[in-house]
């Protein structure tokens, strides 16, 4: 399965989600490739750190690709790996479009307070354009950095539901220090000690939705 974590907003949690899904999936026994298609190389930095910290290594393979190579190289590698997770940058780039031509799933984190309907509309347009070359592309959005109180989450969910090419995945990630603490140590949030059980549960719910419910 090829999963692109994307969208056109920076700081929405793409790298956090891409690296967590990669670590968790690999630990479940999948031969996994994490592709860093963002020039900022945050997920590559995470993997370098993880390789240093973990005695047994990162647990997955990581490469950097950019531009049209995201399509051509990923295509070649797709038969060699069980799962591929592609982390993209926060803009509508050639790299992200290239990734979407060969993806099964586009996963878009959406931060409620940034309430930017136009951003989602642009993602929707992007998906409809890419579906011409990749009709099987499934695009879903979920709420990241959910507020613990207030109506923002509900409003954000409504906006996603109303966005044509996006389906809403009801597996929010709360705004929790554990996510950044884990990333800073090269860990998935499920590996952090002491464990933040809420963060773990949220990430596992998202993981299960992607790999056990949507699974293509
Ligand atoms: N649910 C969350 N709770 C708290 N911090 C988060 C959460 N998701 C992401 N972050 C933090 O927000 C920052 C941006 O996240 P990142 O995954 O790098 O976004 P992107 O890759 O979309 O630019 C990072 O410092 C990350 O640790
Ligand atoms: Mg990133």
mmCIF file of C-alpha atoms in Angstrom, residues 12-104:
data_model
loop_
_atom_site.group_PDB
_atom_site.id
_atom_site.type_symbol
_atom_site.label_atom_id
_atom_site.label_comp_id
_atom_site.label_asym_id
_atom_site.label_seq_id
_atom_site.Cartn_x
_atom_site.Cartn_y
_atom_site.Cartn_z
ATOM 1 C CA UNK A 12 -0.176 20.427 10.060
ATOM 2 C CA UNK A 13 1.518 17.279 11.343
ATOM 3 C CA UNK A 14 2.443 15.451 8.124
ATOM 4 C CA UNK A 15 5.905 14.384 9.246
ATOM 5 C CA UNK A 16 4.636 13.433 12.698
ATOM 6 C CA UNK A 17 2.020 11.156 11.182
ATOM 7 C CA UNK A 18 4.250 9.760 8.410
ATOM 8 C CA UNK A 19 7.030 8.796 10.824
ATOM 9 C CA UNK A 20 4.661 7.340 13.429
ATOM 10 C CA UNK A 21 2.802 5.241 10.874
ATOM 11 C CA UNK A 22 6.141 4.057 9.415
ATOM 12 C CA UNK A 23 7.545 2.998 12.789
ATOM 13 C CA UNK A 24 4.355 1.276 13.938
ATOM 14 C CA UNK A 25 3.788 -0.534 10.649
ATOM 15 C CA UNK A 26 7.413 -1.696 10.469
ATOM 16 C CA UNK A 27 7.222 -2.987 14.052
ATOM 17 C CA UNK A 28 4.224 -5.071 13.013
ATOM 18 C CA UNK A 29 6.501 -6.843 10.559
ATOM 19 C CA UNK A 30 5.975 -4.911 7.343
ATOM 20 C CA UNK A 31 8.956 -4.373 5.060
ATOM 21 C CA UNK A 32 8.432 -0.636 4.893
ATOM 22 C CA UNK A 33 9.922 2.193 2.876
ATOM 23 C CA UNK A 34 9.635 5.777 4.137
ATOM 24 C CA UNK A 35 10.163 8.293 1.362
ATOM 25 C CA UNK A 36 11.034 11.856 2.261
ATOM 26 C CA UNK A 37 9.678 13.996 -0.579
ATOM 27 C CA UNK A 38 9.966 17.269 1.347
ATOM 28 C CA UNK A 39 12.982 19.481 0.736
ATOM 29 C CA UNK A 40 13.035 20.298 4.438
ATOM 30 C CA UNK A 41 14.001 16.669 5.069
ATOM 31 C CA UNK A 42 12.399 16.467 8.504
ATOM 32 C CA UNK A 43 11.513 12.795 8.228
ATOM 33 C CA UNK A 44 15.046 11.958 7.054
ATOM 34 C CA UNK A 45 16.391 13.753 10.110
ATOM 35 C CA UNK A 46 13.996 11.727 12.257
ATOM 36 C CA UNK A 47 15.289 8.502 10.706
ATOM 37 C CA UNK A 48 18.942 9.489 11.191
ATOM 38 C CA UNK A 49 18.200 10.174 14.853
ATOM 39 C CA UNK A 50 16.267 6.932 15.169
ATOM 40 C CA UNK A 51 19.082 4.919 13.622
ATOM 41 C CA UNK A 52 21.471 6.401 16.183
ATOM 42 C CA UNK A 53 19.156 5.811 19.129
ATOM 43 C CA UNK A 54 17.842 2.344 18.412
ATOM 44 C CA UNK A 55 20.275 -0.551 18.746
ATOM 45 C CA UNK A 56 18.438 -2.504 16.089
ATOM 46 C CA UNK A 57 18.218 0.510 13.741
ATOM 47 C CA UNK A 58 15.175 2.409 12.526
ATOM 48 C CA UNK A 59 13.292 -0.746 11.518
ATOM 49 C CA UNK A 60 12.456 0.533 8.055
ATOM 50 C CA UNK A 61 14.269 1.840 4.988
ATOM 51 C CA UNK A 62 14.355 5.574 4.318
ATOM 52 C CA UNK A 63 15.226 7.464 1.145
ATOM 53 C CA UNK A 64 14.922 11.018 -0.129
ATOM 54 C CA UNK A 65 13.329 11.742 -3.479
ATOM 55 C CA UNK A 66 12.310 14.920 -5.196
ATOM 56 C CA UNK A 67 10.333 16.047 -8.259
ATOM 57 C CA UNK A 68 9.309 13.557 -10.939
ATOM 58 C CA UNK A 69 11.595 10.911 -9.390
ATOM 59 C CA UNK A 70 9.015 10.529 -6.630
ATOM 60 C CA UNK A 71 6.859 8.812 -9.247
ATOM 61 C CA UNK A 72 9.460 6.926 -11.285
ATOM 62 C CA UNK A 73 11.610 5.631 -8.420
ATOM 63 C CA UNK A 74 8.675 4.802 -6.158
ATOM 64 C CA UNK A 75 7.101 2.819 -8.980
ATOM 65 C CA UNK A 76 10.266 0.774 -9.355
ATOM 66 C CA UNK A 77 10.522 0.200 -5.608
ATOM 67 C CA UNK A 78 6.877 -0.603 -5.024
ATOM 68 C CA UNK A 79 7.227 -4.325 -5.766
ATOM 69 C CA UNK A 80 10.135 -4.592 -3.311
ATOM 70 C CA UNK A 81 8.296 -3.222 -0.288
ATOM 71 C CA UNK A 82 5.077 -4.214 1.391
ATOM 72 C CA UNK A 83 4.185 -0.646 2.322
ATOM 73 C CA UNK A 84 5.458 2.763 1.296
ATOM 74 C CA UNK A 85 4.807 5.953 3.262
ATOM 75 C CA UNK A 86 5.622 9.234 1.502
ATOM 76 C CA UNK A 87 6.058 12.410 3.532
ATOM 77 C CA UNK A 88 5.525 15.562 1.470
ATOM 78 C CA UNK A 89 6.085 19.282 1.990
ATOM 79 C CA UNK A 90 3.444 21.822 2.846
ATOM 80 C CA UNK A 91 2.843 23.108 -0.652
ATOM 81 C CA UNK A 92 1.420 21.946 -3.956
ATOM 82 C CA UNK A 93 4.741 20.719 -5.328
ATOM 83 C CA UNK A 94 5.825 18.588 -8.272
ATOM 84 C CA UNK A 95 6.970 16.053 -5.681
ATOM 85 C CA UNK A 96 3.524 15.800 -4.085
ATOM 86 C CA UNK A 97 1.769 15.580 -7.447
ATOM 87 C CA UNK A 98 4.248 12.908 -8.560
ATOM 88 C CA UNK A 99 3.548 10.976 -5.360
ATOM 89 C CA UNK A 100 -0.209 11.217 -5.878
ATOM 90 C CA UNK A 101 0.002 9.683 -9.364
ATOM 91 C CA UNK A 102 1.040 6.364 -7.788
ATOM 92 C CA UNK A 103 -0.561 6.533 -4.326
ATOM 93 C CA UNK A 104 -3.400 4.432 -2.968
#
